[in-house]
Amino acid sequence: MSKLYVVPTPIGNLDDITVRAVKVLSEVDLILAEDTRTTSFLLRHLGIDKKPVSHHKFNEHATVQLIASRIESGQSVALVSDAGTPGISDPGFLLVRTCVERGIEVETLPGATALIPALVQSGLPSDRFCFEGFLPHKKGRAKRLAELAGEPRTMIFYESPYRVRKTLEQLAGVMGEDREVSVSRELTKKFEETVRGTLAELIAHFSVREPKGEFVIVVAGRKERKERESCPAEEEQTNE
């Protein structure tokens, strides 16, 4: 059936691909890939003899209408990113929006993503949370951090190894060094690791240990103050 399939791929461990994802990738007419080399490796591992077509943030604006037209002409198309779910800090949003605007059916498969495992194993509240992805590198970064200082929900950030310590320091600057945090790296891979503590403790940790790999930072939300002021008059009556 002609439609756009959004297909999550493993974030590290190749065994995390779903049976349904393999079936879709085997049957579609066209596979769009963020990096064709990465996707070709995965397809060979799965025994799928197809050549993916490049679709990334540098060419998507020029190609989305053409892709949508191919789907309208009867082709089925699968969109994958290098790892995880397309559209989550990866290319995908523009194509999905274009298909929706043109009345093309979009089917998104559930699957691998780094933010949920990092959140669940952080030990921080997971009933309510917000995903911030990558913070702005320069313009707007300080403003966004200031806005998040009062966020009561657990916050999730993606970060590169080159900016982990700096980001933790900036978070401590607006949220306080005693704010609880969990940092996970290389999820599902051989050297997967999660470190938990306060922002001050994790800043110290990464001051002596060089950050390596891909990181997910999970920060506790601001705790609400319990304002329970007792009335002096009532206290006097209680003591009599």
mmCIF file of C-alpha atoms in Angstrom:
data_model
loop_
_atom_site.group_PDB
_atom_site.id
_atom_site.type_symbol
_atom_site.label_atom_id
_atom_site.label_comp_id
_atom_site.label_asym_id
_atom_site.label_seq_id
_atom_site.Cartn_x
_atom_site.Cartn_y
_atom_site.Cartn_z
ATOM 1 C CA MET A 1 0.000 0.000 0.000
ATOM 2 C CA SER A 2 1.362 3.432 -0.900
ATOM 3 C CA LYS A 3 2.148 5.391 2.252
ATOM 4 C CA LEU A 4 5.041 6.764 4.269
ATOM 5 C CA TYR A 5 6.398 4.420 6.922
ATOM 6 C CA VAL A 6 8.475 5.973 9.710
ATOM 7 C CA VAL A 7 10.740 3.152 10.875
ATOM 8 C CA PRO A 8 12.870 3.278 14.054
ATOM 9 C CA THR A 9 16.252 1.562 13.874
ATOM 10 C CA PRO A 10 18.534 0.305 16.687
ATOM 11 C CA ILE A 11 20.466 2.919 18.656
ATOM 12 C CA GLY A 12 23.325 0.482 19.178
ATOM 13 C CA ASN A 13 22.409 -3.159 19.613
ATOM 14 C CA LEU A 14 21.252 -4.429 16.213
ATOM 15 C CA ASP A 15 19.049 -7.037 17.891
ATOM 16 C CA ASP A 16 16.703 -4.212 18.917
ATOM 17 C CA ILE A 17 15.174 -4.034 15.430
ATOM 18 C CA THR A 18 11.548 -5.219 15.478
ATOM 19 C CA VAL A 19 10.138 -8.011 13.319
ATOM 20 C CA ARG A 20 7.633 -5.536 11.926
ATOM 21 C CA ALA A 21 10.383 -3.070 10.987
ATOM 22 C CA VAL A 22 12.253 -5.798 9.082
ATOM 23 C CA LYS A 23 9.061 -6.711 7.220
ATOM 24 C CA VAL A 24 8.387 -3.102 6.214
ATOM 25 C CA LEU A 25 11.962 -2.473 5.084
ATOM 26 C CA SER A 26 11.845 -5.682 3.034
ATOM 27 C CA GLU A 27 8.604 -4.770 1.264
ATOM 28 C CA VAL A 28 8.709 -1.015 0.565
ATOM 29 C CA ASP A 29 9.646 0.383 -2.838
ATOM 30 C CA LEU A 30 12.037 2.997 -1.453
ATOM 31 C CA ILE A 31 14.090 3.442 1.733
ATOM 32 C CA LEU A 32 15.139 6.979 2.690
ATOM 33 C CA ALA A 33 18.222 7.136 4.917
ATOM 34 C CA GLU A 34 19.953 9.869 6.898
ATOM 35 C CA ASP A 35 23.307 8.248 6.054
ATOM 36 C CA THR A 36 23.193 5.622 3.320
ATOM 37 C CA ARG A 37 26.391 3.957 4.580
ATOM 38 C CA THR A 38 24.944 3.378 8.046
ATOM 39 C CA THR A 39 21.633 2.126 6.687
ATOM 40 C CA SER A 40 23.307 -0.088 4.083
ATOM 41 C CA PHE A 41 25.239 -1.797 6.886
ATOM 42 C CA LEU A 42 21.991 -2.433 8.760
ATOM 43 C CA LEU A 43 20.208 -3.716 5.647
ATOM 44 C CA ARG A 44 23.054 -6.157 4.912
ATOM 45 C CA HIS A 45 22.882 -7.362 8.520
ATOM 46 C CA LEU A 46 19.155 -7.987 8.057
ATOM 47 C CA GLY A 47 19.634 -9.688 4.700
ATOM 48 C CA ILE A 48 17.722 -7.012 2.800
ATOM 49 C CA ASP A 49 19.099 -6.391 -0.683
ATOM 50 C CA LYS A 50 18.117 -2.774 -1.261
ATOM 51 C CA LYS A 51 19.998 0.443 -1.905
ATOM 52 C CA PRO A 52 18.811 3.315 0.310
ATOM 53 C CA VAL A 53 18.435 6.864 -0.986
ATOM 54 C CA SER A 54 19.925 9.821 0.887
ATOM 55 C CA HIS A 55 17.489 11.993 2.856
ATOM 56 C CA HIS A 56 18.987 14.314 5.477
ATOM 57 C CA LYS A 57 18.675 17.816 6.889
ATOM 58 C CA PHE A 58 20.793 19.310 4.099
ATOM 59 C CA ASN A 59 18.626 18.088 1.216
ATOM 60 C CA GLU A 60 15.180 17.418 2.696
ATOM 61 C CA HIS A 61 13.750 20.835 1.807
ATOM 62 C CA ALA A 62 14.536 20.188 -1.849
ATOM 63 C CA THR A 63 13.245 16.612 -1.978
ATOM 64 C CA VAL A 64 10.132 16.303 0.230
ATOM 65 C CA GLN A 65 7.662 17.315 -2.488
ATOM 66 C CA LEU A 66 9.196 14.854 -4.949
ATOM 67 C CA ILE A 67 9.033 12.050 -2.386
ATOM 68 C CA ALA A 68 5.420 12.887 -1.586
ATOM 69 C CA SER A 69 4.609 12.750 -5.295
ATOM 70 C CA ARG A 70 6.203 9.312 -5.587
ATOM 71 C CA ILE A 71 3.993 8.050 -2.764
ATOM 72 C CA GLU A 72 0.929 9.572 -4.436
ATOM 73 C CA SER A 73 1.879 7.744 -7.629
ATOM 74 C CA GLY A 74 1.605 4.414 -5.788
ATOM 75 C CA GLN A 75 5.000 3.786 -4.194
ATOM 76 C CA SER A 76 5.531 2.836 -0.560
ATOM 77 C CA VAL A 77 8.380 4.641 1.192
ATOM 78 C CA ALA A 78 10.194 3.935 4.470
ATOM 79 C CA LEU A 79 12.071 6.672 6.328
ATOM 80 C CA VAL A 80 14.896 5.751 8.705
ATOM 81 C CA SER A 81 17.554 7.729 10.545
ATOM 82 C CA ASP A 82 21.028 6.585 11.575
ATOM 83 C CA ALA A 83 19.681 5.415 14.925
ATOM 84 C CA GLY A 84 16.400 5.646 16.800
ATOM 85 C CA THR A 85 13.124 7.135 15.649
ATOM 86 C CA PRO A 86 13.136 9.628 12.741
ATOM 87 C CA GLY A 87 11.856 13.046 13.741
ATOM 88 C CA ILE A 88 13.251 12.812 17.280
ATOM 89 C CA SER A 89 16.374 15.008 17.029
ATOM 90 C CA ASP A 90 16.764 13.547 13.521
ATOM 91 C CA PRO A 91 15.364 14.393 10.055
ATOM 92 C CA GLY A 92 11.763 13.379 9.542
ATOM 93 C CA PHE A 93 9.442 16.136 10.702
ATOM 94 C CA LEU A 94 9.431 18.016 7.397
ATOM 95 C CA LEU A 95 8.566 14.949 5.326
ATOM 96 C CA VAL A 96 5.860 13.802 7.740
ATOM 97 C CA ARG A 97 4.296 17.258 7.784
ATOM 98 C CA THR A 98 4.367 17.452 3.991
ATOM 99 C CA CYS A 99 2.650 14.079 3.680
ATOM 100 C CA VAL A 100 0.008 15.069 6.233
ATOM 101 C CA GLU A 101 -0.654 18.325 4.380
ATOM 102 C CA ARG A 102 -1.077 16.432 1.103
ATOM 103 C CA GLY A 103 -3.375 13.818 2.619
ATOM 104 C CA ILE A 104 -0.837 11.003 2.366
ATOM 105 C CA GLU A 105 -1.119 8.267 4.976
ATOM 106 C CA VAL A 106 1.734 8.128 7.491
ATOM 107 C CA GLU A 107 2.347 5.024 9.601
ATOM 108 C CA THR A 108 4.897 5.283 12.408
ATOM 109 C CA LEU A 109 6.271 2.076 13.874
ATOM 110 C CA PRO A 110 7.186 1.924 17.572
ATOM 111 C CA GLY A 111 10.771 1.101 18.330
ATOM 112 C CA ALA A 112 14.152 2.151 19.588
ATOM 113 C CA THR A 113 14.789 5.573 21.091
ATOM 114 C CA ALA A 114 17.359 6.660 23.670
ATOM 115 C CA LEU A 115 15.237 8.960 25.795
ATOM 116 C CA ILE A 116 12.833 6.399 27.300
ATOM 117 C CA PRO A 117 15.430 3.872 28.567
ATOM 118 C CA ALA A 118 17.490 6.728 30.024
ATOM 119 C CA LEU A 119 14.434 8.160 31.778
ATOM 120 C CA VAL A 120 13.207 4.869 33.215
ATOM 121 C CA GLN A 121 16.581 3.755 34.566
ATOM 122 C CA SER A 122 17.412 7.190 35.984
ATOM 123 C CA GLY A 123 15.302 6.521 39.048
ATOM 124 C CA LEU A 124 13.786 10.001 38.700
ATOM 125 C CA PRO A 125 10.005 10.525 38.395
ATOM 126 C CA SER A 126 8.830 9.286 35.003
ATOM 127 C CA ASP A 127 5.094 9.898 35.283
ATOM 128 C CA ARG A 128 5.506 13.413 33.885
ATOM 129 C CA PHE A 129 8.509 14.544 31.847
ATOM 130 C CA CYS A 130 9.578 16.849 29.032
ATOM 131 C CA PHE A 131 12.011 16.071 26.233
ATOM 132 C CA GLU A 132 14.294 18.960 25.281
ATOM 133 C CA GLY A 133 16.607 17.167 22.860
ATOM 134 C CA PHE A 134 19.780 19.137 22.126
ATOM 135 C CA LEU A 135 19.957 22.576 23.719
ATOM 136 C CA PRO A 136 20.857 25.480 21.408
ATOM 137 C CA HIS A 137 24.630 25.685 21.110
ATOM 138 C CA LYS A 138 24.877 29.459 21.354
ATOM 139 C CA LYS A 139 21.970 31.754 20.537
ATOM 140 C CA GLY A 140 19.093 31.201 22.919
ATOM 141 C CA ARG A 141 20.896 28.679 25.115
ATOM 142 C CA ALA A 142 21.073 30.834 28.260
ATOM 143 C CA LYS A 143 17.454 31.906 27.856
ATOM 144 C CA ARG A 144 16.245 28.323 27.440
ATOM 145 C CA LEU A 145 18.167 27.163 30.504
ATOM 146 C CA ALA A 146 16.691 29.999 32.557
ATOM 147 C CA GLU A 147 13.193 29.019 31.420
ATOM 148 C CA LEU A 148 13.776 25.423 32.468
ATOM 149 C CA ALA A 149 15.005 26.330 35.945
ATOM 150 C CA GLY A 150 11.432 26.311 37.224
ATOM 151 C CA GLU A 151 10.242 23.256 35.260
ATOM 152 C CA PRO A 152 8.585 20.824 37.720
ATOM 153 C CA ARG A 153 8.719 17.814 35.373
ATOM 154 C CA THR A 154 11.735 15.570 34.839
ATOM 155 C CA MET A 155 13.766 16.920 31.903
ATOM 156 C CA ILE A 156 15.615 14.917 29.252
ATOM 157 C CA PHE A 157 18.455 16.264 27.110
ATOM 158 C CA TYR A 158 20.684 14.800 24.402
ATOM 159 C CA GLU A 159 24.308 15.885 24.462
ATOM 160 C CA SER A 160 27.614 15.205 22.726
ATOM 161 C CA PRO A 161 30.641 14.029 24.740
ATOM 162 C CA TYR A 162 32.372 17.349 24.025
ATOM 163 C CA ARG A 163 29.732 19.401 25.827
ATOM 164 C CA VAL A 164 28.531 17.129 28.650
ATOM 165 C CA ARG A 165 30.546 18.712 31.442
ATOM 166 C CA LYS A 166 29.816 22.264 30.253
ATOM 167 C CA THR A 167 26.099 21.509 30.032
ATOM 168 C CA LEU A 168 26.081 20.048 33.559
ATOM 169 C CA GLU A 169 27.856 23.167 34.830
ATOM 170 C CA GLN A 170 25.338 25.426 33.109
ATOM 171 C CA LEU A 171 22.437 23.399 34.516
ATOM 172 C CA ALA A 172 23.951 23.725 37.993
ATOM 173 C CA GLY A 173 24.260 27.463 37.475
ATOM 174 C CA VAL A 174 20.514 27.912 36.976
ATOM 175 C CA MET A 175 19.107 24.978 38.964
ATOM 176 C CA GLY A 176 21.562 24.617 41.822
ATOM 177 C CA GLU A 177 24.350 22.107 42.354
ATOM 178 C CA ASP A 178 22.180 19.876 44.543
ATOM 179 C CA ARG A 179 19.645 19.113 41.772
ATOM 180 C CA GLU A 180 19.405 15.361 41.105
ATOM 181 C CA VAL A 181 20.604 14.146 37.722
ATOM 182 C CA SER A 182 21.272 10.913 35.855
ATOM 183 C CA VAL A 183 23.605 10.650 32.881
ATOM 184 C CA SER A 184 23.484 7.648 30.556
ATOM 185 C CA ARG A 185 25.919 6.967 27.754
ATOM 186 C CA GLU A 186 26.190 4.437 24.940
ATOM 187 C CA LEU A 187 22.749 2.966 25.644
ATOM 188 C CA THR A 188 22.325 -0.655 24.418
ATOM 189 C CA LYS A 189 26.025 -0.805 23.482
ATOM 190 C CA LYS A 190 28.951 -2.699 25.014
ATOM 191 C CA PHE A 191 30.097 0.171 27.230
ATOM 192 C CA GLU A 192 26.655 1.329 28.361
ATOM 193 C CA GLU A 193 26.835 3.211 31.643
ATOM 194 C CA THR A 194 24.550 5.283 33.852
ATOM 195 C CA VAL A 195 25.855 7.606 36.555
ATOM 196 C CA ARG A 196 23.499 9.155 39.105
ATOM 197 C CA GLY A 197 23.888 11.844 41.737
ATOM 198 C CA THR A 198 23.666 15.604 42.112
ATOM 199 C CA LEU A 199 24.822 18.014 39.437
ATOM 200 C CA ALA A 200 27.855 18.828 41.599
ATOM 201 C CA GLU A 201 28.749 15.138 41.919
ATOM 202 C CA LEU A 202 28.462 14.451 38.209
ATOM 203 C CA ILE A 203 30.461 17.554 37.310
ATOM 204 C CA ALA A 204 33.211 16.198 39.569
ATOM 205 C CA HIS A 205 32.829 12.746 37.980
ATOM 206 C CA PHE A 206 33.331 14.016 34.445
ATOM 207 C CA SER A 207 36.171 16.266 35.561
ATOM 208 C CA VAL A 208 38.309 13.164 36.158
ATOM 209 C CA ARG A 209 36.727 10.877 33.563
ATOM 210 C CA GLU A 210 36.725 11.911 29.925
ATOM 211 C CA PRO A 211 33.190 11.707 28.485
ATOM 212 C CA LYS A 212 32.990 9.236 25.603
ATOM 213 C CA GLY A 213 30.033 8.155 23.511
ATOM 214 C CA GLU A 214 26.527 9.511 23.046
ATOM 215 C CA PHE A 215 24.857 10.947 26.138
ATOM 216 C CA VAL A 216 21.373 11.388 27.575
ATOM 217 C CA ILE A 217 21.057 13.722 30.567
ATOM 218 C CA VAL A 218 17.997 13.305 32.802
ATOM 219 C CA VAL A 219 17.437 16.103 35.324
ATOM 220 C CA ALA A 220 14.936 16.158 38.179
ATOM 221 C CA GLY A 221 12.276 18.828 38.033
ATOM 222 C CA ARG A 222 12.057 21.598 40.612
ATOM 223 C CA LYS A 223 10.436 20.404 43.809
ATOM 224 C CA GLU A 224 7.442 22.389 44.963
ATOM 225 C CA ARG A 225 7.913 24.108 48.302
ATOM 226 C CA LYS A 226 5.648 22.879 51.056
ATOM 227 C CA GLU A 227 4.312 26.071 52.525
ATOM 228 C CA ARG A 228 2.706 24.931 55.721
ATOM 229 C CA GLU A 229 2.612 27.986 57.942
ATOM 230 C CA SER A 230 0.924 27.427 61.284
ATOM 231 C CA CYS A 231 -1.120 30.161 62.942
ATOM 232 C CA PRO A 232 0.480 31.472 66.192
ATOM 233 C CA ALA A 233 -2.930 31.792 67.801
ATOM 234 C CA GLU A 234 -3.717 28.166 67.066
ATOM 235 C CA GLU A 235 -0.356 27.105 68.505
ATOM 236 C CA GLU A 236 -1.087 28.980 71.725
ATOM 237 C CA GLN A 237 -4.469 27.266 72.046
ATOM 238 C CA THR A 238 -2.856 23.874 71.424
ATOM 239 C CA ASN A 239 -0.269 24.470 74.155
ATOM 240 C CA GLU A 240 -2.800 25.505 76.790
#
